[in-house]
Amino acid sequence: MAHWLNEKKIKALTWQDKTETYRDGKVPGFFVAVNKTCKSYKIQADLWQGPNGRRILVRTIRHTIGTTETHSLVEARDIAGELLSKIKRGIDPFPPKRQARDGEEIMVINGDPVGWTVDELMLNYAAVLAAEEKSERSIKNVEETRVRYLKRWRGRMIVEIRKSDARALHTYITVNHGKVVANQTMRYFRAAYNIAARLSDDNEALEYNPVQGVVFHKERASKRVILPQLIFDWWRQLEELPNPLRRELHKLSILSGLRPGTVVSIKRDWIDLLSCAIHFPKMKNSDGFDLPLSWQMVECISRAQKVSEVLYPGAEWLFPTRAKDRSITHIKTVRENKMPSQTGHILRHTHRTIAQAVGISPINAKLLLNHKIPGIDGVYIHDVALFGPLLHDQQKISDCIMKLATDRVTCPPRLPHS
């Protein structure tokens, strides 16, 4: 149903628990979309091309012009009229194009980035990461940043974002979500903006990245670690957790040193207990990784498999759970209320510290954690060829951790003060 839109009517429109659209009776194809956070001016029209009598539908073009905060109704109508006129004549205002990156082609979904909103910028950036075969976690982080932390810019055109806007948002996120999140949000936006600038035909419109005006907070690497003399008590607390799957989850975390997001997403098809390995098809660095399994890790995984099969028969994950919609997914959070700050990434630090204590070479310790090897060593050393020695080192680390967990002794040699 078409409405003769005016500023008063648009101002009176409110969110009704779902996105509603109100089409303009003056300019067909132009409408206002009301969602939870803003009201946006949009166009939608079918693009037909070809000679008369043989025209074909190329695609349906849907484009966000801006929000009611960035454009007046008159301005939005004028822009919509120009775009819809081009589409009617068979001209694509936002032609999809392909640009090369490092010898590969990537698809730009919505045409020249100059016409993108912040939402479209981040969606296209996620598409670029997917085309480059980056890890699913990296792509999800970009999406979470778009939805949670860039929502104050939703509907704004990227060419309108200024340095002062970036500083203001950085400050807002710092106050409400913390320094690390604020820095990370700006890094994602900066990277997305740089991609857009390179893809755009307009060399001046996106010349200056607004994140240049942000003073980043100084971040210090976390030095938290479970000290050797505390592992005995930590293990006792762990055994008191009521959920057996979560108990095995944390045990495997400290024995493997895997990142929290990696350990919860282990699929049962990746596990090869006969070869003492988990074959990860893709890690954070986008490469595959074979994790060597000590016999303690094999036992931990076997127990988790049995419990998983009883509670969630046929689940594809090693550590499944039930989502709010009752579907089966993997465990999403590793935090434990009864063990504050004693699960998650701290266990990765602990694994690395124990490795150092028992004399594992720095390079092998990094390879076990799937860390990048710096310098020329990173070019010539291949972890696949070293699986046997790495399995031996993994066993030494597990033996030490289990001795600390059961005998309340200090793992030799003495750990340096941390």
Short mmCIF file of C-alpha atoms in Angstrom, two decimals:
data_model
loop_
_atom_site.label_atom_id
_atom_site.label_comp_id
_atom_site.label_asym_id
_atom_site.label_seq_id
_atom_site.Cartn_x
_atom_site.Cartn_y
_atom_site.Cartn_z
CA MET A 1 0.00 0.00 0.00
CA ALA A 2 1.39 3.40 -1.03
CA HIS A 3 1.35 6.43 1.27
CA TRP A 4 1.79 10.07 0.38
CA LEU A 5 4.76 10.51 2.66
CA ASN A 6 5.58 13.73 4.44
CA GLU A 7 7.89 14.67 7.31
CA LYS A 8 5.09 14.66 9.88
CA LYS A 9 3.90 11.16 8.95
CA ILE A 10 7.43 9.79 8.93
CA LYS A 11 8.17 11.29 12.33
CA ALA A 12 5.07 9.58 13.74
CA LEU A 13 6.09 6.11 12.51
CA THR A 14 7.20 3.79 15.33
CA TRP A 15 8.79 0.37 15.72
CA GLN A 16 6.16 -2.40 15.92
CA ASP A 17 8.33 -5.41 16.90
CA LYS A 18 9.21 -6.07 13.26
CA THR A 19 10.54 -4.09 10.31
CA GLU A 20 7.75 -2.26 8.46
CA THR A 21 7.97 -0.51 5.09
CA TYR A 22 5.91 2.48 3.93
CA ARG A 23 5.95 3.09 0.19
CA ASP A 24 5.77 6.57 -1.28
CA GLY A 25 2.78 7.38 -3.48
CA LYS A 26 4.73 10.15 -5.25
CA VAL A 27 7.86 8.23 -6.30
CA PRO A 28 7.16 4.53 -7.01
CA GLY A 29 10.00 2.37 -5.78
CA PHE A 30 10.89 4.76 -2.96
CA PHE A 31 9.95 3.86 0.60
CA VAL A 32 10.75 4.27 4.29
CA ALA A 33 11.77 1.25 6.38
CA VAL A 34 11.21 1.44 10.13
CA ASN A 35 13.35 -0.91 12.21
CA LYS A 36 14.25 -1.09 15.86
CA THR A 37 17.07 1.47 15.77
CA CYS A 38 16.32 3.88 12.92
CA LYS A 39 14.13 4.87 9.97
CA SER A 40 15.82 4.49 6.59
CA TYR A 41 15.08 5.81 3.12
CA LYS A 42 15.38 3.03 0.52
CA ILE A 43 14.66 2.22 -3.11
CA GLN A 44 13.80 -1.05 -4.78
CA ALA A 45 13.30 -1.68 -8.49
CA ASP A 46 13.80 -4.37 -11.12
CA LEU A 47 16.60 -3.75 -13.62
CA TRP A 48 15.66 -4.86 -17.16
CA GLN A 49 18.20 -4.74 -19.98
CA GLY A 50 18.28 -5.68 -23.67
CA PRO A 51 16.54 -4.65 -26.91
CA ASN A 52 12.81 -3.95 -26.96
CA GLY A 53 10.81 -7.13 -27.07
CA ARG A 54 13.71 -9.18 -25.73
CA ARG A 55 14.49 -7.48 -22.45
CA ILE A 56 15.54 -9.69 -19.57
CA LEU A 57 15.44 -9.18 -15.83
CA VAL A 58 19.05 -8.69 -14.70
CA ARG A 59 18.49 -8.28 -10.98
CA THR A 60 16.39 -6.54 -8.34
CA ILE A 61 18.21 -3.52 -6.98
CA ARG A 62 17.63 -2.59 -3.35
CA HIS A 63 19.64 0.32 -1.97
CA THR A 64 19.67 2.34 1.26
CA ILE A 65 19.91 6.08 0.64
CA GLY A 66 20.30 7.07 4.28
CA THR A 67 18.32 7.59 7.46
CA THR A 68 15.87 10.23 8.56
CA GLU A 69 18.72 11.67 10.65
CA THR A 70 21.07 12.08 7.69
CA HIS A 71 18.62 13.10 4.94
CA SER A 72 15.43 15.12 4.74
CA LEU A 73 12.48 13.63 2.85
CA VAL A 74 13.01 16.08 -0.03
CA GLU A 75 16.70 15.17 -0.34
CA ALA A 76 15.99 11.45 -0.19
CA ARG A 77 13.20 11.76 -2.78
CA ASP A 78 15.51 13.61 -5.18
CA ILE A 79 18.24 10.98 -4.84
CA ALA A 80 15.68 8.19 -5.23
CA GLY A 81 14.24 9.84 -8.34
CA GLU A 82 17.65 9.99 -10.01
CA LEU A 83 18.53 6.39 -9.17
CA LEU A 84 15.14 4.99 -10.18
CA SER A 85 15.28 6.95 -13.45
CA LYS A 86 18.58 5.27 -14.32
CA ILE A 87 17.22 1.85 -13.45
CA LYS A 88 14.14 2.45 -15.61
CA ARG A 89 16.43 3.28 -18.56
CA GLY A 90 18.32 0.02 -18.07
CA ILE A 91 21.33 1.58 -16.33
CA ASP A 92 22.69 -0.06 -13.20
CA PRO A 93 23.64 2.68 -10.68
CA PHE A 94 25.59 0.13 -8.63
CA PRO A 95 27.11 -2.29 -11.12
CA PRO A 96 28.73 -5.34 -9.54
CA LYS A 97 32.40 -5.45 -10.43
CA ARG A 98 35.39 -7.59 -9.72
CA GLN A 99 38.67 -6.32 -8.39
CA ALA A 100 41.89 -8.31 -8.10
CA ARG A 101 43.61 -8.81 -4.78
CA ASP A 102 46.89 -10.66 -4.59
CA GLY A 103 46.19 -12.44 -7.82
CA GLU A 104 42.66 -13.49 -6.86
CA GLU A 105 39.31 -12.00 -7.73
CA ILE A 106 36.78 -10.95 -5.13
CA MET A 107 33.18 -10.00 -5.73
CA VAL A 108 31.96 -6.60 -4.58
CA ILE A 109 28.29 -7.08 -3.88
CA ASN A 110 26.78 -3.62 -4.03
CA GLY A 111 28.76 -1.57 -6.52
CA ASP A 112 30.98 1.43 -5.85
CA PRO A 113 31.68 1.78 -2.11
CA VAL A 114 31.04 5.54 -2.23
CA GLY A 115 27.33 4.71 -2.08
CA TRP A 116 27.62 2.30 0.85
CA THR A 117 26.19 2.75 4.31
CA VAL A 118 28.21 1.56 7.31
CA ASP A 119 26.11 -1.61 7.39
CA GLU A 120 26.84 -2.31 3.73
CA LEU A 121 30.53 -1.58 4.29
CA MET A 122 30.83 -4.21 7.02
CA LEU A 123 28.72 -6.77 5.13
CA ASN A 124 30.94 -6.39 2.07
CA TYR A 125 34.05 -6.57 4.23
CA ALA A 126 32.79 -9.87 5.65
CA ALA A 127 32.25 -11.05 2.05
CA VAL A 128 35.85 -10.14 1.22
CA LEU A 129 37.11 -12.14 4.22
CA ALA A 130 35.00 -15.09 3.12
CA ALA A 131 36.41 -14.86 -0.43
CA GLU A 132 39.91 -14.89 1.06
CA GLU A 133 38.94 -18.02 3.02
CA LYS A 134 39.54 -16.42 6.39
CA SER A 135 38.38 -18.32 9.46
CA GLU A 136 34.69 -18.43 10.33
CA ARG A 137 35.53 -16.85 13.68
CA SER A 138 37.06 -13.79 12.00
CA ILE A 139 33.98 -13.35 9.83
CA LYS A 140 31.68 -13.74 12.86
CA ASN A 141 33.71 -11.11 14.74
CA VAL A 142 33.12 -8.62 11.93
CA GLU A 143 29.39 -9.39 11.95
CA GLU A 144 29.19 -9.03 15.73
CA THR A 145 31.00 -5.69 15.50
CA ARG A 146 28.52 -4.49 12.88
CA VAL A 147 25.47 -5.51 14.87
CA ARG A 148 26.56 -4.64 18.41
CA TYR A 149 29.12 -1.87 18.32
CA LEU A 150 28.53 0.03 15.07
CA LYS A 151 24.76 0.24 15.50
CA ARG A 152 24.99 3.96 16.37
CA TRP A 153 26.20 4.49 12.80
CA ARG A 154 23.55 2.26 11.23
CA GLY A 155 22.12 3.89 8.12
CA ARG A 156 24.89 6.50 7.85
CA MET A 157 26.86 6.76 4.62
CA ILE A 158 30.53 5.95 5.04
CA VAL A 159 31.53 9.11 3.18
CA GLU A 160 29.84 11.11 5.97
CA ILE A 161 31.85 9.56 8.82
CA ARG A 162 34.42 12.05 10.12
CA LYS A 163 37.38 11.75 12.47
CA SER A 164 35.35 13.37 15.23
CA ASP A 165 32.63 10.73 14.72
CA ALA A 166 35.19 7.95 15.06
CA ARG A 167 36.63 9.48 18.23
CA ALA A 168 33.17 9.90 19.72
CA LEU A 169 32.18 6.28 19.00
CA HIS A 170 35.51 5.03 20.34
CA THR A 171 34.87 6.91 23.58
CA TYR A 172 31.28 5.65 23.81
CA ILE A 173 32.31 2.01 23.36
CA THR A 174 35.14 2.44 25.86
CA VAL A 175 32.73 3.66 28.53
CA ASN A 176 30.04 1.05 27.85
CA HIS A 177 32.01 -2.01 26.70
CA GLY A 178 35.67 -1.51 27.59
CA LYS A 179 38.94 -0.40 26.05
CA VAL A 180 39.75 -3.63 24.23
CA VAL A 181 36.37 -3.75 22.48
CA ALA A 182 36.63 -0.08 21.53
CA ASN A 183 40.04 -0.61 19.96
CA GLN A 184 38.96 -3.75 18.14
CA THR A 185 35.84 -2.09 16.71
CA MET A 186 37.92 0.74 15.27
CA ARG A 187 40.41 -1.74 13.82
CA TYR A 188 37.66 -3.63 12.00
CA PHE A 189 36.12 -0.43 10.67
CA ARG A 190 39.55 0.86 9.58
CA ALA A 191 40.30 -2.36 7.70
CA ALA A 192 36.87 -2.36 6.02
CA TYR A 193 37.21 1.31 5.06
CA ASN A 194 40.66 0.69 3.54
CA ILE A 195 39.24 -2.13 1.41
CA ALA A 196 36.42 0.14 0.26
CA ALA A 197 38.86 2.92 -0.61
CA ARG A 198 40.87 0.57 -2.80
CA LEU A 199 37.80 -0.76 -4.58
CA SER A 200 36.20 2.63 -5.26
CA ASP A 201 36.52 4.39 -8.59
CA ASP A 202 36.47 7.73 -6.75
CA ASN A 203 40.01 8.27 -5.48
CA GLU A 204 39.08 11.30 -3.41
CA ALA A 205 35.79 10.41 -1.70
CA LEU A 206 37.37 7.80 0.60
CA GLU A 207 40.89 9.22 0.65
CA TYR A 208 41.10 9.81 4.41
CA ASN A 209 40.20 7.02 6.78
CA PRO A 210 38.31 8.57 9.74
CA VAL A 211 39.94 6.13 12.17
CA GLN A 212 43.15 8.13 11.66
CA GLY A 213 41.71 10.54 14.20
CA VAL A 214 41.35 7.92 16.95
CA VAL A 215 43.89 7.65 19.75
CA PHE A 216 43.91 3.95 20.61
CA HIS A 217 44.11 2.73 24.17
CA LYS A 218 47.33 1.02 25.14
CA GLU A 219 46.73 -2.68 25.48
CA ARG A 220 48.86 -4.99 27.52
CA ALA A 221 48.99 -8.71 26.96
CA SER A 222 47.32 -10.65 29.73
CA LYS A 223 49.79 -12.32 32.09
CA ARG A 224 47.16 -14.36 33.90
CA VAL A 225 48.11 -17.97 34.39
CA ILE A 226 47.13 -20.76 36.78
CA LEU A 227 50.29 -21.23 38.82
CA PRO A 228 51.58 -24.83 39.17
CA GLN A 229 50.86 -24.98 42.88
CA LEU A 230 47.23 -23.98 42.22
CA ILE A 231 46.47 -26.57 39.52
CA PHE A 232 45.63 -29.20 42.18
CA ASP A 233 42.91 -27.00 43.70
CA TRP A 234 41.73 -25.90 40.23
CA TRP A 235 41.26 -29.54 39.22
CA ARG A 236 39.27 -30.24 42.41
CA GLN A 237 36.94 -27.34 41.63
CA LEU A 238 36.57 -28.59 38.08
CA GLU A 239 35.51 -32.05 39.25
CA GLU A 240 32.69 -30.47 41.26
CA LEU A 241 31.01 -28.97 38.16
CA PRO A 242 27.68 -30.76 37.61
CA ASN A 243 27.89 -30.87 33.80
CA PRO A 244 30.23 -33.70 32.69
CA LEU A 245 30.68 -32.25 29.20
CA ARG A 246 31.85 -28.93 30.60
CA ARG A 247 34.29 -30.74 32.89
CA GLU A 248 35.86 -32.49 29.90
CA LEU A 249 35.80 -29.24 27.93
CA HIS A 250 38.03 -27.47 30.45
CA LYS A 251 40.29 -30.49 30.91
CA LEU A 252 40.90 -30.67 27.16
CA SER A 253 41.49 -26.90 27.13
CA ILE A 254 44.33 -27.00 29.64
CA LEU A 255 45.85 -30.18 28.17
CA SER A 256 45.75 -28.86 24.58
CA GLY A 257 46.18 -25.11 24.97
CA LEU A 258 43.53 -24.58 22.26
CA ARG A 259 41.82 -21.23 21.95
CA PRO A 260 38.40 -21.27 23.67
CA GLY A 261 36.55 -20.68 20.41
CA THR A 262 38.41 -23.55 18.78
CA VAL A 263 37.92 -26.16 21.49
CA VAL A 264 34.14 -25.62 21.74
CA SER A 265 33.71 -25.96 17.97
CA ILE A 266 35.51 -29.32 17.59
CA LYS A 267 33.53 -31.64 15.33
CA ARG A 268 33.54 -35.37 15.94
CA ASP A 269 34.49 -36.06 12.31
CA TRP A 270 37.80 -34.27 12.89
CA ILE A 271 38.86 -36.63 15.69
CA ASP A 272 41.23 -39.50 14.85
CA LEU A 273 42.03 -41.27 18.11
CA LEU A 274 43.95 -44.09 16.37
CA SER A 275 46.40 -41.52 15.00
CA CYS A 276 46.30 -39.47 18.23
CA ALA A 277 45.25 -36.32 16.41
CA ILE A 278 42.45 -33.87 15.78
CA HIS A 279 42.50 -32.70 12.17
CA PHE A 280 41.28 -29.08 12.13
CA PRO A 281 40.44 -28.06 8.54
CA LYS A 282 40.90 -24.36 9.29
CA MET A 283 42.29 -22.39 12.20
CA LYS A 284 42.50 -18.67 12.99
CA ASN A 285 45.26 -18.24 10.41
CA SER A 286 43.07 -19.95 7.76
CA ASP A 287 45.38 -22.98 7.56
CA GLY A 288 44.66 -26.54 8.65
CA PHE A 289 46.19 -27.91 11.85
CA ASP A 290 46.81 -31.40 13.24
CA LEU A 291 46.71 -31.30 17.04
CA PRO A 292 48.79 -34.08 18.65
CA LEU A 293 46.89 -35.90 21.41
CA SER A 294 48.54 -37.27 24.53
CA TRP A 295 46.97 -40.39 26.05
CA GLN A 296 45.33 -38.17 28.71
CA MET A 297 43.76 -36.07 25.95
CA VAL A 298 42.57 -39.24 24.18
CA GLU A 299 40.88 -40.40 27.38
CA CYS A 300 39.31 -36.97 27.90
CA ILE A 301 37.90 -36.96 24.35
CA SER A 302 36.63 -40.53 24.70
CA ARG A 303 34.71 -39.61 27.85
CA ALA A 304 33.24 -36.55 26.14
CA GLN A 305 32.18 -38.63 23.13
CA LYS A 306 30.32 -41.10 25.33
CA VAL A 307 28.48 -38.40 27.26
CA SER A 308 27.72 -36.47 24.07
CA GLU A 309 26.24 -39.54 22.39
CA VAL A 310 24.00 -40.23 25.38
CA LEU A 311 22.75 -36.66 25.82
CA TYR A 312 22.75 -35.54 22.18
CA PRO A 313 22.70 -38.63 19.88
CA GLY A 314 24.12 -37.93 16.45
CA ALA A 315 25.39 -34.42 17.29
CA GLU A 316 28.24 -33.33 15.03
CA TRP A 317 30.16 -31.52 17.79
CA LEU A 318 32.26 -32.99 20.56
CA PHE A 319 30.77 -30.54 23.06
CA PRO A 320 27.12 -30.06 22.01
CA THR A 321 24.35 -28.22 23.79
CA ARG A 322 20.82 -27.08 23.05
CA ALA A 323 20.12 -23.58 21.75
CA LYS A 324 17.18 -21.42 22.77
CA ASP A 325 15.20 -22.64 19.78
CA ARG A 326 15.86 -26.24 20.98
CA SER A 327 18.18 -27.01 18.05
CA ILE A 328 21.52 -28.72 18.71
CA THR A 329 24.61 -26.51 18.53
CA HIS A 330 28.00 -26.42 20.24
CA ILE A 331 28.73 -24.87 23.63
CA LYS A 332 29.04 -21.10 23.18
CA THR A 333 30.62 -19.89 26.40
CA VAL A 334 33.46 -21.30 28.50
CA ARG A 335 32.96 -19.09 31.56
CA GLU A 336 31.99 -20.81 34.80
CA ASN A 337 30.23 -18.88 37.57
CA LYS A 338 31.80 -21.12 40.20
CA MET A 339 35.28 -20.62 38.73
CA PRO A 340 35.52 -16.92 37.84
CA SER A 341 38.50 -16.02 35.64
CA GLN A 342 39.78 -19.61 35.79
CA THR A 343 38.60 -20.92 32.43
CA GLY A 344 39.07 -19.85 28.83
CA HIS A 345 42.23 -18.19 27.51
CA ILE A 346 44.02 -18.45 30.87
CA LEU A 347 44.35 -22.19 30.22
CA ARG A 348 46.20 -21.48 26.98
CA HIS A 349 48.68 -19.36 28.94
CA THR A 350 49.03 -22.16 31.47
CA HIS A 351 49.76 -24.76 28.78
CA ARG A 352 52.49 -22.54 27.31
CA THR A 353 53.99 -21.90 30.76
CA ILE A 354 54.12 -25.61 31.59
CA ALA A 355 55.73 -26.29 28.20
CA GLN A 356 58.48 -23.85 29.04
CA ALA A 357 58.93 -25.39 32.49
CA VAL A 358 59.45 -28.93 31.21
CA GLY A 359 61.97 -27.84 28.61
CA ILE A 360 59.95 -27.88 25.38
CA SER A 361 61.75 -25.90 22.69
CA PRO A 362 60.17 -22.47 22.03
CA ILE A 363 59.47 -23.38 18.42
CA ASN A 364 57.73 -26.66 19.29
CA ALA A 365 55.75 -24.93 22.04
CA LYS A 366 54.50 -22.41 19.48
CA LEU A 367 53.69 -25.14 16.96
CA LEU A 368 51.61 -26.99 19.54
CA LEU A 369 49.56 -23.82 20.03
CA ASN A 370 49.32 -23.19 16.27
CA HIS A 371 51.21 -19.93 16.73
CA LYS A 372 52.96 -18.33 13.79
CA ILE A 373 56.72 -18.95 13.82
CA PRO A 374 58.50 -15.61 13.27
CA GLY A 375 61.38 -14.97 10.90
CA ILE A 376 62.97 -17.39 8.47
CA ASP A 377 62.06 -20.34 10.72
CA GLY A 378 58.43 -19.74 9.87
CA VAL A 379 59.23 -20.30 6.19
CA TYR A 380 61.24 -23.51 6.50
CA ILE A 381 59.69 -25.30 9.50
CA HIS A 382 56.60 -27.41 8.76
CA ASP A 383 54.58 -28.76 11.66
CA VAL A 384 53.20 -31.69 9.63
CA ALA A 385 56.69 -33.15 9.23
CA LEU A 386 57.28 -32.73 12.98
CA PHE A 387 54.14 -34.48 14.19
CA GLY A 388 56.07 -37.27 15.93
CA PRO A 389 58.32 -34.96 18.00
CA LEU A 390 55.35 -32.69 18.74
CA LEU A 391 53.33 -35.65 20.00
CA HIS A 392 56.24 -36.55 22.29
CA ASP A 393 56.36 -32.97 23.63
CA GLN A 394 52.58 -32.88 24.07
CA GLN A 395 52.85 -36.01 26.20
CA LYS A 396 55.49 -34.39 28.42
CA ILE A 397 53.23 -31.37 28.99
CA SER A 398 50.20 -33.55 29.78
CA ASP A 399 52.21 -35.72 32.17
CA CYS A 400 53.31 -32.63 34.07
CA ILE A 401 49.81 -31.14 34.23
CA MET A 402 48.29 -34.40 35.46
CA LYS A 403 51.00 -34.82 38.09
CA LEU A 404 50.26 -31.30 39.34
CA ALA A 405 46.52 -32.05 39.27
CA THR A 406 46.77 -35.24 41.30
CA ASP A 407 49.83 -35.02 43.57
CA ARG A 408 50.03 -31.36 44.57
CA VAL A 409 53.70 -31.15 43.61
CA THR A 410 55.75 -28.57 41.74
CA CYS A 411 56.50 -29.58 38.19
CA PRO A 412 60.30 -29.67 37.65
CA PRO A 413 62.14 -27.63 36.68
CA ARG A 414 60.92 -24.82 38.91
CA LEU A 415 58.71 -22.36 37.08
CA PRO A 416 59.96 -18.79 36.84
CA HIS A 417 58.07 -16.19 38.80
CA SER A 418 55.24 -14.74 36.66
#
